[in-house]
Amino acid sequence: MTILSAACGLAAITSVHAFAPPSSPGLSSMSSPAAASASTSTQLYIIGPMIRKMREKEDKKNMPMAAPDEAKVEAPGLRVGRDAWKWPPVWPYDSTFFKRQAELDASKNNANPLANPMQMMGGVTEGENGDSGGDEVLFDSMAYWKKNGEVKTELDERVAEKITNHYSFYLRDGMTVLELGAAENSYLPPDLKLNKHVGVGAVQSQMDSNPSITSSMIVDLNNVIDDEGVDSQEFAALCDEGFDAVIMANTIDFLNHPREVFKSSWRALKPGGIMIVPFLAKDAYVDKFEEAFTKQWRDMSDDQHMWVCGSFFQFSAGEGWEGLKGFDISPFDARKEEDGNMLSKLQGGDSDKPCGAFVVQAQKKSMAEGVDDADSVEEFIKSRLWMMPSLEDRDKKLVAPRLARAYDALDSQDQDRMVQHFDSLPKIYASLIKMDQFAFTFSMQAQLAADLLGDPDFVGNDLQVNNMKMGLGLRKPSAEFWAPVGKLTAAMAPEDKVNLLSYIVPRFGSGDASQDEALEAFVSGLKPTFAVIRSKCPAMDESDVQLLGSELLASEVLKPGRSTREEFAGWLGALNEVDLEFILTKRKSFKTDAKEELAKFKEEREMDEKRVEERREKIQEQVKAARENRSVIFNPRTGKMEEVEKEGFKLPF
């Protein structure tokens, strides 16, 4: 199973795991007071440095990753600022990451011992995206919550107050609020006067007892359409109304398909609206709802939960979210994850301590309405890709600048047509993701997609998509067209084949008889065209012969009205070796320019990543310096601002 740890920067906030001190048979057998005293002093001698080391690790772990200036304008407890997050290029989880223990156990029991070993190594048995295949539902979440409808969450009042205070910082009177995972308590400020508060939950009786909710509906948030959102027409209609805020407290630990839930939440928000996701420490109500916890909740630490929750924002709408932040709003005396280890036992019990509490939130970015100037083209294109299904974040970043260049090269009428056909991208990428990424790189996939959408004749109909698949070798090639084209152009470089493919595919599906004749003229003209070029340029490489001949033929013959096959043959016969070499050199110069542009893009991306990393380090240095040099702090024990004594003073948090 793939986890987020290394790719998302989890090492920056790694949990301190409990460990036991080394035991000695000799010490354990001592029974006299003197022996006991000796044992205690020996243990303290060993344990003392270990405790200090643990405290140092804890201090480092708790250091915020947010600039002091950013923290000044946010609610208390800001832990991860907007510039501190780091993500892998693609969705990093397989489906087992969000399954319950009962489902995992059942999968093991039903495992096929003869399954493809390569699939098993990849965490995939059948189907795509880690799905195990089959329609059997092993855990009915709606039935579970209905059965446990009388079980209350019953948060510690200190924890509930922290959630309420956080809401009060961002929610205002007159707002419309959508609450997902709604139950008997929303933890909203009692004096908050909302215009509308719609609860979406699993148990109607719980929502009926919630005084904050003005209307409600039953929706199974675990019933989704893959890569699109929650599968409920009633819920989709509700989302179309547009809300100022979406809140979802203590719910992510039970979601099977969090990315789809966050996609629906993004759609439900007005531009600038905020989604606030509070959650508790992993041990908060394990005695009540452990059966419903997903694997990610059981296996990962509270710090990791914050980053995982952040990834749900990132991989649902990407740059369609802005201002992503993570908060630790735990009460001052909250128990920590390591409170079950040796240090806790030496210091005494913690049964009266409240659990930890955390929040991750972001705002919906406004979508660009149009193109004002050349600089705004790419931002306009990117905003159209935020919620595009089938495209990973990596693909969106690769295809956006290419689409922007294609868009910029079109006239205004074709630009409008291109935007209208953006919904063809998922169809294209649904095929491209099946290609071997080493033979057909992600950059080549992005270029093909951009070239297809940039062609005025490409509309993304089924005939065009099917011919693209045949050209890519994903379907059996047609004997009359793709089989001979593939055989005759076998020596061409892959990127040149992509360029030719992007020119041929839009010619299909037009219903125009003259276009069908042009396609036949192209495929029948390849062999004689190559023969003429070989005769005129005997020293030319075969790959260049095929590149030059196929592109000359395509540019003149493939579009009806330009040249007939006979006219093209006459024009080609009049060219000499110098002419053909000049055309080839000019054609290859475009590839050189493209490579230079790609190298520049990679360099800029590396510089951006370096700047982000330097900013993260600078933030941590600023926070550390601020802690060391501050002269006045708020002491939560006394509830007052107090002067800090520079010598021998330890901060109370």
PDB file of C-alpha atoms in Angstrom, residues 31-308:
ATOM      1  CA  SER A  31      13.275  -7.245  46.847  1.00  0.00           C
ATOM      2  CA  SER A  32      15.006  -5.403  49.721  1.00  0.00           C
ATOM      3  CA  PRO A  33      14.498  -1.640  50.284  1.00  0.00           C
ATOM      4  CA  ALA A  34      18.132  -1.047  49.483  1.00  0.00           C
ATOM      5  CA  ALA A  35      17.823  -3.052  46.333  1.00  0.00           C
ATOM      6  CA  ALA A  36      14.657  -1.182  45.397  1.00  0.00           C
ATOM      7  CA  SER A  37      16.413   2.122  45.979  1.00  0.00           C
ATOM      8  CA  ALA A  38      19.351   0.991  43.893  1.00  0.00           C
ATOM      9  CA  SER A  39      16.958  -0.159  41.209  1.00  0.00           C
ATOM     10  CA  THR A  40      15.137   3.179  41.190  1.00  0.00           C
ATOM     11  CA  SER A  41      18.310   5.247  41.059  1.00  0.00           C
ATOM     12  CA  THR A  42      19.718   3.067  38.299  1.00  0.00           C
ATOM     13  CA  GLN A  43      16.521   3.344  36.285  1.00  0.00           C
ATOM     14  CA  LEU A  44      16.392   7.111  36.738  1.00  0.00           C
ATOM     15  CA  TYR A  45      20.016   7.341  35.689  1.00  0.00           C
ATOM     16  CA  ILE A  46      19.125   5.550  32.488  1.00  0.00           C
ATOM     17  CA  ILE A  47      15.694   7.070  31.989  1.00  0.00           C
ATOM     18  CA  GLY A  48      16.566  10.719  32.692  1.00  0.00           C
ATOM     19  CA  PRO A  49      18.477  11.355  29.437  1.00  0.00           C
ATOM     20  CA  MET A  50      15.848   9.394  27.546  1.00  0.00           C
ATOM     21  CA  ILE A  51      13.093  11.632  28.910  1.00  0.00           C
ATOM     22  CA  ARG A  52      15.025  14.746  27.933  1.00  0.00           C
ATOM     23  CA  LYS A  53      15.518  13.376  24.450  1.00  0.00           C
ATOM     24  CA  MET A  54      11.822  12.576  24.175  1.00  0.00           C
ATOM     25  CA  ARG A  55      10.938  16.097  25.303  1.00  0.00           C
ATOM     26  CA  GLU A  56      13.298  17.568  22.714  1.00  0.00           C
ATOM     27  CA  LYS A  57      11.634  15.487  20.014  1.00  0.00           C
ATOM     28  CA  GLU A  58       8.217  16.546  21.255  1.00  0.00           C
ATOM     29  CA  ASP A  59       9.209  20.241  21.185  1.00  0.00           C
ATOM     30  CA  LYS A  60      10.490  19.848  17.640  1.00  0.00           C
ATOM     31  CA  LYS A  61       7.367  17.975  16.568  1.00  0.00           C
ATOM     32  CA  ASN A  62       5.095  20.656  18.016  1.00  0.00           C
ATOM     33  CA  MET A  63       6.897  23.524  16.308  1.00  0.00           C
ATOM     34  CA  PRO A  64       4.411  25.223  13.963  1.00  0.00           C
ATOM     35  CA  MET A  65       5.063  25.321  10.227  1.00  0.00           C
ATOM     36  CA  ALA A  66       3.506  28.737   9.763  1.00  0.00           C
ATOM     37  CA  ALA A  67       4.911  32.258   9.721  1.00  0.00           C
ATOM     38  CA  PRO A  68       4.154  34.428  12.770  1.00  0.00           C
ATOM     39  CA  ASP A  69       2.568  37.069  10.513  1.00  0.00           C
ATOM     40  CA  GLU A  70       0.200  34.451   9.110  1.00  0.00           C
ATOM     41  CA  ALA A  71      -0.706  33.221  12.579  1.00  0.00           C
ATOM     42  CA  LYS A  72      -1.703  36.753  13.650  1.00  0.00           C
ATOM     43  CA  VAL A  73      -4.699  36.839  11.301  1.00  0.00           C
ATOM     44  CA  GLU A  74      -5.935  33.274  11.859  1.00  0.00           C
ATOM     45  CA  ALA A  75      -7.660  31.479  14.690  1.00  0.00           C
ATOM     46  CA  PRO A  76      -5.453  30.257  17.550  1.00  0.00           C
ATOM     47  CA  GLY A  77      -3.537  27.022  17.069  1.00  0.00           C
ATOM     48  CA  LEU A  78      -2.273  27.471  13.500  1.00  0.00           C
ATOM     49  CA  ARG A  79       0.115  24.576  12.965  1.00  0.00           C
ATOM     50  CA  VAL A  80       0.602  24.254   9.188  1.00  0.00           C
ATOM     51  CA  GLY A  81       0.507  27.411   7.079  1.00  0.00           C
ATOM     52  CA  ARG A  82      -0.582  27.747   3.483  1.00  0.00           C
ATOM     53  CA  ASP A  83       2.970  27.459   2.078  1.00  0.00           C
ATOM     54  CA  ALA A  84       4.092  24.458   4.126  1.00  0.00           C
ATOM     55  CA  TRP A  85       2.185  21.654   2.396  1.00  0.00           C
ATOM     56  CA  LYS A  86       3.909  19.274  -0.014  1.00  0.00           C
ATOM     57  CA  TRP A  87       2.202  16.625  -2.123  1.00  0.00           C
ATOM     58  CA  PRO A  88       3.083  13.727  -4.399  1.00  0.00           C
ATOM     59  CA  PRO A  89       2.127  14.183  -8.071  1.00  0.00           C
ATOM     60  CA  VAL A  90      -0.740  11.646  -8.009  1.00  0.00           C
ATOM     61  CA  TRP A  91      -3.386  10.311  -5.600  1.00  0.00           C
ATOM     62  CA  PRO A  92      -1.174   8.245  -3.269  1.00  0.00           C
ATOM     63  CA  TYR A  93      -3.679   5.830  -1.723  1.00  0.00           C
ATOM     64  CA  ASP A  94      -5.052   2.495  -2.838  1.00  0.00           C
ATOM     65  CA  SER A  95      -8.600   1.464  -1.954  1.00  0.00           C
ATOM     66  CA  THR A  96      -7.560  -0.592   1.097  1.00  0.00           C
ATOM     67  CA  PHE A  97      -6.481   2.634   2.793  1.00  0.00           C
ATOM     68  CA  PHE A  98     -10.148   3.514   3.344  1.00  0.00           C
ATOM     69  CA  LYS A  99     -11.570   0.098   4.216  1.00  0.00           C
ATOM     70  CA  ARG A 100     -12.753  -1.138   7.593  1.00  0.00           C
ATOM     71  CA  GLN A 101     -11.000  -3.938   9.401  1.00  0.00           C
ATOM     72  CA  ALA A 102     -13.886  -6.317   8.698  1.00  0.00           C
ATOM     73  CA  GLU A 103     -13.593  -5.602   4.976  1.00  0.00           C
ATOM     74  CA  LEU A 104      -9.827  -6.166   5.019  1.00  0.00           C
ATOM     75  CA  ASP A 105     -10.250  -9.433   6.897  1.00  0.00           C
ATOM     76  CA  ALA A 106     -12.877 -10.591   4.405  1.00  0.00           C
ATOM     77  CA  SER A 107     -10.596  -9.684   1.492  1.00  0.00           C
ATOM     78  CA  LYS A 108      -7.817 -11.810   2.969  1.00  0.00           C
ATOM     79  CA  ASN A 109     -10.172 -14.741   3.429  1.00  0.00           C
ATOM     80  CA  ASN A 110     -11.432 -14.448  -0.135  1.00  0.00           C
ATOM     81  CA  ALA A 111      -8.031 -13.837  -1.719  1.00  0.00           C
ATOM     82  CA  ASN A 112      -7.290 -15.865  -4.851  1.00  0.00           C
ATOM     83  CA  PRO A 113      -4.008 -17.741  -4.291  1.00  0.00           C
ATOM     84  CA  LEU A 114      -3.532 -17.952  -8.062  1.00  0.00           C
ATOM     85  CA  ALA A 115      -3.932 -14.209  -8.624  1.00  0.00           C
ATOM     86  CA  ASN A 116      -1.477 -12.460 -10.896  1.00  0.00           C
ATOM     87  CA  PRO A 117       1.619 -11.878  -8.702  1.00  0.00           C
ATOM     88  CA  MET A 118       2.420  -8.576 -10.421  1.00  0.00           C
ATOM     89  CA  GLN A 119      -1.070  -7.300  -9.571  1.00  0.00           C
ATOM     90  CA  MET A 120      -0.681  -8.433  -5.983  1.00  0.00           C
ATOM     91  CA  MET A 121       2.657  -6.603  -5.691  1.00  0.00           C
ATOM     92  CA  GLY A 122       0.990  -3.424  -6.922  1.00  0.00           C
ATOM     93  CA  GLY A 123      -1.875  -3.714  -4.455  1.00  0.00           C
ATOM     94  CA  VAL A 124      -4.359  -4.278  -7.289  1.00  0.00           C
ATOM     95  CA  THR A 125      -6.150  -7.530  -8.012  1.00  0.00           C
ATOM     96  CA  GLU A 126      -8.784  -6.664 -10.584  1.00  0.00           C
ATOM     97  CA  GLY A 127     -10.218  -3.476 -12.005  1.00  0.00           C
ATOM     98  CA  GLU A 128      -8.678  -0.026 -11.923  1.00  0.00           C
ATOM     99  CA  ASN A 129      -7.462   2.231  -9.116  1.00  0.00           C
ATOM    100  CA  GLY A 130      -7.008  -0.580  -6.648  1.00  0.00           C
ATOM    101  CA  ASP A 131     -10.599  -1.838  -6.773  1.00  0.00           C
ATOM    102  CA  SER A 132     -10.833  -5.497  -5.908  1.00  0.00           C
ATOM    103  CA  GLY A 133     -13.771  -6.097  -8.231  1.00  0.00           C
ATOM    104  CA  GLY A 134     -17.234  -7.345  -7.424  1.00  0.00           C
ATOM    105  CA  ASP A 135     -20.232  -5.524  -6.009  1.00  0.00           C
ATOM    106  CA  GLU A 136     -20.433  -7.165  -2.578  1.00  0.00           C
ATOM    107  CA  VAL A 137     -20.798  -4.651   0.253  1.00  0.00           C
ATOM    108  CA  LEU A 138     -19.069  -5.982   3.349  1.00  0.00           C
ATOM    109  CA  PHE A 139     -19.786  -2.994   5.579  1.00  0.00           C
ATOM    110  CA  ASP A 140     -23.101  -1.179   5.311  1.00  0.00           C
ATOM    111  CA  SER A 141     -22.292   2.186   6.875  1.00  0.00           C
ATOM    112  CA  MET A 142     -25.886   3.435   6.811  1.00  0.00           C
ATOM    113  CA  ALA A 143     -27.108   0.303   8.603  1.00  0.00           C
ATOM    114  CA  TYR A 144     -24.283   0.672  11.127  1.00  0.00           C
ATOM    115  CA  TRP A 145     -25.180   4.267  12.007  1.00  0.00           C
ATOM    116  CA  LYS A 146     -28.870   3.474  12.155  1.00  0.00           C
ATOM    117  CA  LYS A 147     -28.142   0.616  14.568  1.00  0.00           C
ATOM    118  CA  ASN A 148     -26.022   2.970  16.686  1.00  0.00           C
ATOM    119  CA  GLY A 149     -28.392   5.921  16.371  1.00  0.00           C
ATOM    120  CA  GLU A 150     -28.780   6.236  20.125  1.00  0.00           C
ATOM    121  CA  VAL A 151     -25.018   6.295  20.770  1.00  0.00           C
ATOM    122  CA  LYS A 152     -23.876   9.871  21.374  1.00  0.00           C
ATOM    123  CA  THR A 153     -20.430  11.237  20.607  1.00  0.00           C
ATOM    124  CA  GLU A 154     -20.408  13.166  23.926  1.00  0.00           C
ATOM    125  CA  LEU A 155     -17.289  15.283  23.544  1.00  0.00           C
ATOM    126  CA  ASP A 156     -15.434  16.550  26.549  1.00  0.00           C
ATOM    127  CA  GLU A 157     -16.722  20.083  27.146  1.00  0.00           C
ATOM    128  CA  ARG A 158     -13.181  21.465  26.874  1.00  0.00           C
ATOM    129  CA  VAL A 159     -12.790  19.936  23.415  1.00  0.00           C
ATOM    130  CA  ALA A 160     -16.270  21.031  22.295  1.00  0.00           C
ATOM    131  CA  GLU A 161     -15.448  24.575  23.409  1.00  0.00           C
ATOM    132  CA  LYS A 162     -12.304  24.577  21.268  1.00  0.00           C
ATOM    133  CA  ILE A 163     -14.281  23.565  18.168  1.00  0.00           C
ATOM    134  CA  THR A 164     -16.932  26.177  18.931  1.00  0.00           C
ATOM    135  CA  ASN A 165     -14.304  28.895  19.358  1.00  0.00           C
ATOM    136  CA  HIS A 166     -12.696  27.952  16.061  1.00  0.00           C
ATOM    137  CA  TYR A 167     -16.031  28.151  14.244  1.00  0.00           C
ATOM    138  CA  SER A 168     -16.688  31.548  15.814  1.00  0.00           C
ATOM    139  CA  PHE A 169     -13.529  32.920  14.182  1.00  0.00           C
ATOM    140  CA  TYR A 170     -14.707  32.139  10.635  1.00  0.00           C
ATOM    141  CA  LEU A 171     -18.497  31.894  10.651  1.00  0.00           C
ATOM    142  CA  ARG A 172     -20.662  35.025  10.676  1.00  0.00           C
ATOM    143  CA  ASP A 173     -24.300  35.929  11.143  1.00  0.00           C
ATOM    144  CA  GLY A 174     -26.387  35.611   7.986  1.00  0.00           C
ATOM    145  CA  MET A 175     -24.274  32.866   6.448  1.00  0.00           C
ATOM    146  CA  THR A 176     -25.640  29.712   4.841  1.00  0.00           C
ATOM    147  CA  VAL A 177     -23.966  26.564   6.166  1.00  0.00           C
ATOM    148  CA  LEU A 178     -23.978  22.970   4.918  1.00  0.00           C
ATOM    149  CA  GLU A 179     -23.000  20.415   7.553  1.00  0.00           C
ATOM    150  CA  LEU A 180     -21.832  16.962   6.433  1.00  0.00           C
ATOM    151  CA  GLY A 181     -21.953  14.123   8.922  1.00  0.00           C
ATOM    152  CA  ALA A 182     -24.520  16.040  10.949  1.00  0.00           C
ATOM    153  CA  ALA A 183     -25.737  14.531  14.221  1.00  0.00           C
ATOM    154  CA  GLU A 184     -27.129  15.786  17.525  1.00  0.00           C
ATOM    155  CA  ASN A 185     -24.608  18.610  18.070  1.00  0.00           C
ATOM    156  CA  SER A 186     -22.958  20.978  15.600  1.00  0.00           C
ATOM    157  CA  TYR A 187     -20.747  22.771  18.187  1.00  0.00           C
ATOM    158  CA  LEU A 188     -21.653  26.153  16.710  1.00  0.00           C
ATOM    159  CA  PRO A 189     -21.483  29.332  18.802  1.00  0.00           C
ATOM    160  CA  PRO A 190     -24.840  29.713  20.610  1.00  0.00           C
ATOM    161  CA  ASP A 191     -25.202  33.355  19.548  1.00  0.00           C
ATOM    162  CA  LEU A 192     -24.500  32.666  15.845  1.00  0.00           C
ATOM    163  CA  LYS A 193     -27.527  33.541  13.708  1.00  0.00           C
ATOM    164  CA  LEU A 194     -27.270  31.690  10.411  1.00  0.00           C
ATOM    165  CA  ASN A 195     -29.575  32.341   7.491  1.00  0.00           C
ATOM    166  CA  LYS A 196     -29.687  28.612   6.732  1.00  0.00           C
ATOM    167  CA  HIS A 197     -28.098  25.522   8.257  1.00  0.00           C
ATOM    168  CA  VAL A 198     -28.685  22.296   6.329  1.00  0.00           C
ATOM    169  CA  GLY A 199     -27.656  19.046   7.972  1.00  0.00           C
ATOM    170  CA  VAL A 200     -26.679  16.007   5.900  1.00  0.00           C
ATOM    171  CA  GLY A 201     -26.302  12.866   7.960  1.00  0.00           C
ATOM    172  CA  ALA A 202     -27.104   9.181   8.383  1.00  0.00           C
ATOM    173  CA  VAL A 203     -29.590   9.244  11.295  1.00  0.00           C
ATOM    174  CA  GLN A 204     -32.661  11.465  11.067  1.00  0.00           C
ATOM    175  CA  SER A 205     -33.463  11.291  14.785  1.00  0.00           C
ATOM    176  CA  GLN A 206     -30.043  12.707  15.658  1.00  0.00           C
ATOM    177  CA  MET A 207     -30.442  15.643  13.277  1.00  0.00           C
ATOM    178  CA  ASP A 208     -33.981  16.256  14.540  1.00  0.00           C
ATOM    179  CA  SER A 209     -32.570  16.732  18.039  1.00  0.00           C
ATOM    180  CA  ASN A 210     -29.989  19.270  16.836  1.00  0.00           C
ATOM    181  CA  PRO A 211     -31.314  22.781  17.595  1.00  0.00           C
ATOM    182  CA  SER A 212     -28.947  24.464  15.114  1.00  0.00           C
ATOM    183  CA  ILE A 213     -30.172  22.671  11.988  1.00  0.00           C
ATOM    184  CA  THR A 214     -32.945  24.359  10.007  1.00  0.00           C
ATOM    185  CA  SER A 215     -33.432  21.518   7.493  1.00  0.00           C
ATOM    186  CA  SER A 216     -31.900  18.105   6.918  1.00  0.00           C
ATOM    187  CA  MET A 217     -31.648  15.126   4.595  1.00  0.00           C
ATOM    188  CA  ILE A 218     -30.364  11.559   4.783  1.00  0.00           C
ATOM    189  CA  VAL A 219     -27.434  10.944   2.414  1.00  0.00           C
ATOM    190  CA  ASP A 220     -24.904   8.118   2.316  1.00  0.00           C
ATOM    191  CA  LEU A 221     -21.598   9.961   1.909  1.00  0.00           C
ATOM    192  CA  ASN A 222     -19.901   6.625   1.170  1.00  0.00           C
ATOM    193  CA  ASN A 223     -22.048   6.094  -1.931  1.00  0.00           C
ATOM    194  CA  VAL A 224     -20.168   7.953  -4.665  1.00  0.00           C
ATOM    195  CA  ILE A 225     -19.516   8.132  -8.384  1.00  0.00           C
ATOM    196  CA  ASP A 226     -15.793   7.530  -8.783  1.00  0.00           C
ATOM    197  CA  ASP A 227     -13.788  10.714  -9.307  1.00  0.00           C
ATOM    198  CA  GLU A 228     -16.945  12.848  -9.486  1.00  0.00           C
ATOM    199  CA  GLY A 229     -18.757  13.132  -6.163  1.00  0.00           C
ATOM    200  CA  VAL A 230     -21.484  11.846  -3.888  1.00  0.00           C
ATOM    201  CA  ASP A 231     -24.060   9.796  -5.798  1.00  0.00           C
ATOM    202  CA  SER A 232     -27.306  11.520  -4.838  1.00  0.00           C
ATOM    203  CA  GLN A 233     -29.421  13.712  -7.110  1.00  0.00           C
ATOM    204  CA  GLU A 234     -31.082  15.332  -4.120  1.00  0.00           C
ATOM    205  CA  PHE A 235     -27.702  16.161  -2.599  1.00  0.00           C
ATOM    206  CA  ALA A 236     -26.372  17.444  -5.951  1.00  0.00           C
ATOM    207  CA  ALA A 237     -29.374  19.775  -6.237  1.00  0.00           C
ATOM    208  CA  LEU A 238     -28.683  21.005  -2.712  1.00  0.00           C
ATOM    209  CA  CYS A 239     -25.050  21.712  -3.591  1.00  0.00           C
ATOM    210  CA  ASP A 240     -26.173  23.808  -6.561  1.00  0.00           C
ATOM    211  CA  GLU A 241     -27.749  26.292  -4.134  1.00  0.00           C
ATOM    212  CA  GLY A 242     -24.306  27.524  -3.075  1.00  0.00           C
ATOM    213  CA  PHE A 243     -23.240  27.817   0.579  1.00  0.00           C
ATOM    214  CA  ASP A 244     -20.980  30.225   2.420  1.00  0.00           C
ATOM    215  CA  ALA A 245     -19.457  27.406   4.466  1.00  0.00           C
ATOM    216  CA  VAL A 246     -19.276  23.624   4.627  1.00  0.00           C
ATOM    217  CA  ILE A 247     -18.475  22.107   8.014  1.00  0.00           C
ATOM    218  CA  MET A 248     -17.714  18.442   8.585  1.00  0.00           C
ATOM    219  CA  ALA A 249     -16.764  17.580  12.161  1.00  0.00           C
ATOM    220  CA  ASN A 250     -15.562  14.121  13.243  1.00  0.00           C
ATOM    221  CA  THR A 251     -16.489  12.490   9.944  1.00  0.00           C
ATOM    222  CA  ILE A 252     -13.349  11.946   7.837  1.00  0.00           C
ATOM    223  CA  ASP A 253     -12.431   8.924   9.962  1.00  0.00           C
ATOM    224  CA  PHE A 254     -15.451   7.081   8.515  1.00  0.00           C
ATOM    225  CA  LEU A 255     -15.244   8.020   4.812  1.00  0.00           C
ATOM    226  CA  ASN A 256     -14.531   5.357   2.194  1.00  0.00           C
ATOM    227  CA  HIS A 257     -14.206   7.870  -0.651  1.00  0.00           C
ATOM    228  CA  PRO A 258     -13.038  11.177   0.841  1.00  0.00           C
ATOM    229  CA  ARG A 259     -11.861  12.661  -2.456  1.00  0.00           C
ATOM    230  CA  GLU A 260     -15.363  12.452  -3.919  1.00  0.00           C
ATOM    231  CA  VAL A 261     -16.913  13.951  -0.756  1.00  0.00           C
ATOM    232  CA  PHE A 262     -14.504  16.899  -0.940  1.00  0.00           C
ATOM    233  CA  LYS A 263     -15.304  17.348  -4.644  1.00  0.00           C
ATOM    234  CA  SER A 264     -19.002  17.620  -3.801  1.00  0.00           C
ATOM    235  CA  SER A 265     -18.141  20.054  -1.002  1.00  0.00           C
ATOM    236  CA  TRP A 266     -16.205  22.265  -3.415  1.00  0.00           C
ATOM    237  CA  ARG A 267     -19.213  22.353  -5.737  1.00  0.00           C
ATOM    238  CA  ALA A 268     -21.486  23.230  -2.815  1.00  0.00           C
ATOM    239  CA  LEU A 269     -19.497  26.331  -1.881  1.00  0.00           C
ATOM    240  CA  LYS A 270     -19.834  29.802  -3.283  1.00  0.00           C
ATOM    241  CA  PRO A 271     -16.565  31.306  -4.596  1.00  0.00           C
ATOM    242  CA  GLY A 272     -14.651  32.378  -1.508  1.00  0.00           C
ATOM    243  CA  GLY A 273     -16.641  30.006   0.693  1.00  0.00           C
ATOM    244  CA  ILE A 274     -14.808  28.022   3.357  1.00  0.00           C
ATOM    245  CA  MET A 275     -14.757  24.321   4.210  1.00  0.00           C
ATOM    246  CA  ILE A 276     -13.826  23.568   7.846  1.00  0.00           C
ATOM    247  CA  VAL A 277     -12.998  19.998   8.837  1.00  0.00           C
ATOM    248  CA  PRO A 278     -12.480  19.435  12.591  1.00  0.00           C
ATOM    249  CA  PHE A 279     -11.478  15.985  13.828  1.00  0.00           C
ATOM    250  CA  LEU A 280     -10.390  14.459  17.111  1.00  0.00           C
ATOM    251  CA  ALA A 281      -7.441  12.375  18.203  1.00  0.00           C
ATOM    252  CA  LYS A 282      -7.597   8.791  16.953  1.00  0.00           C
ATOM    253  CA  ASP A 283      -8.402   7.435  20.420  1.00  0.00           C
ATOM    254  CA  ALA A 284     -11.268   9.887  21.101  1.00  0.00           C
ATOM    255  CA  TYR A 285     -14.179   7.474  20.704  1.00  0.00           C
ATOM    256  CA  VAL A 286     -12.503   4.219  19.791  1.00  0.00           C
ATOM    257  CA  ASP A 287     -14.648   2.447  22.402  1.00  0.00           C
ATOM    258  CA  LYS A 288     -17.829   3.507  20.573  1.00  0.00           C
ATOM    259  CA  PHE A 289     -17.159   3.514  16.837  1.00  0.00           C
ATOM    260  CA  GLU A 290     -13.983   1.512  16.242  1.00  0.00           C
ATOM    261  CA  GLU A 291     -15.809  -0.877  13.909  1.00  0.00           C
ATOM    262  CA  ALA A 292     -16.510   2.014  11.516  1.00  0.00           C
ATOM    263  CA  PHE A 293     -12.960   3.441  11.470  1.00  0.00           C
ATOM    264  CA  THR A 294     -11.111   3.180   8.165  1.00  0.00           C
ATOM    265  CA  LYS A 295      -7.592   1.808   7.900  1.00  0.00           C
ATOM    266  CA  GLN A 296      -6.044   5.250   7.465  1.00  0.00           C
ATOM    267  CA  TRP A 297      -7.560   6.360  10.763  1.00  0.00           C
ATOM    268  CA  ARG A 298      -6.386   3.310  12.677  1.00  0.00           C
ATOM    269  CA  ASP A 299      -2.875   3.118  11.224  1.00  0.00           C
ATOM    270  CA  MET A 300      -1.789   6.753  11.086  1.00  0.00           C
ATOM    271  CA  SER A 301      -0.949   9.217  13.837  1.00  0.00           C
ATOM    272  CA  ASP A 302      -2.832  12.417  14.669  1.00  0.00           C
ATOM    273  CA  ASP A 303      -0.129  14.497  12.967  1.00  0.00           C
ATOM    274  CA  GLN A 304      -0.370  12.341   9.877  1.00  0.00           C
ATOM    275  CA  HIS A 305      -4.158  12.675   9.919  1.00  0.00           C
ATOM    276  CA  MET A 306      -3.699  16.422   9.442  1.00  0.00           C
ATOM    277  CA  TRP A 307      -1.609  15.907   6.309  1.00  0.00           C
ATOM    278  CA  VAL A 308      -3.903  13.198   4.989  1.00  0.00           C
TER     279      VAL A 308
END
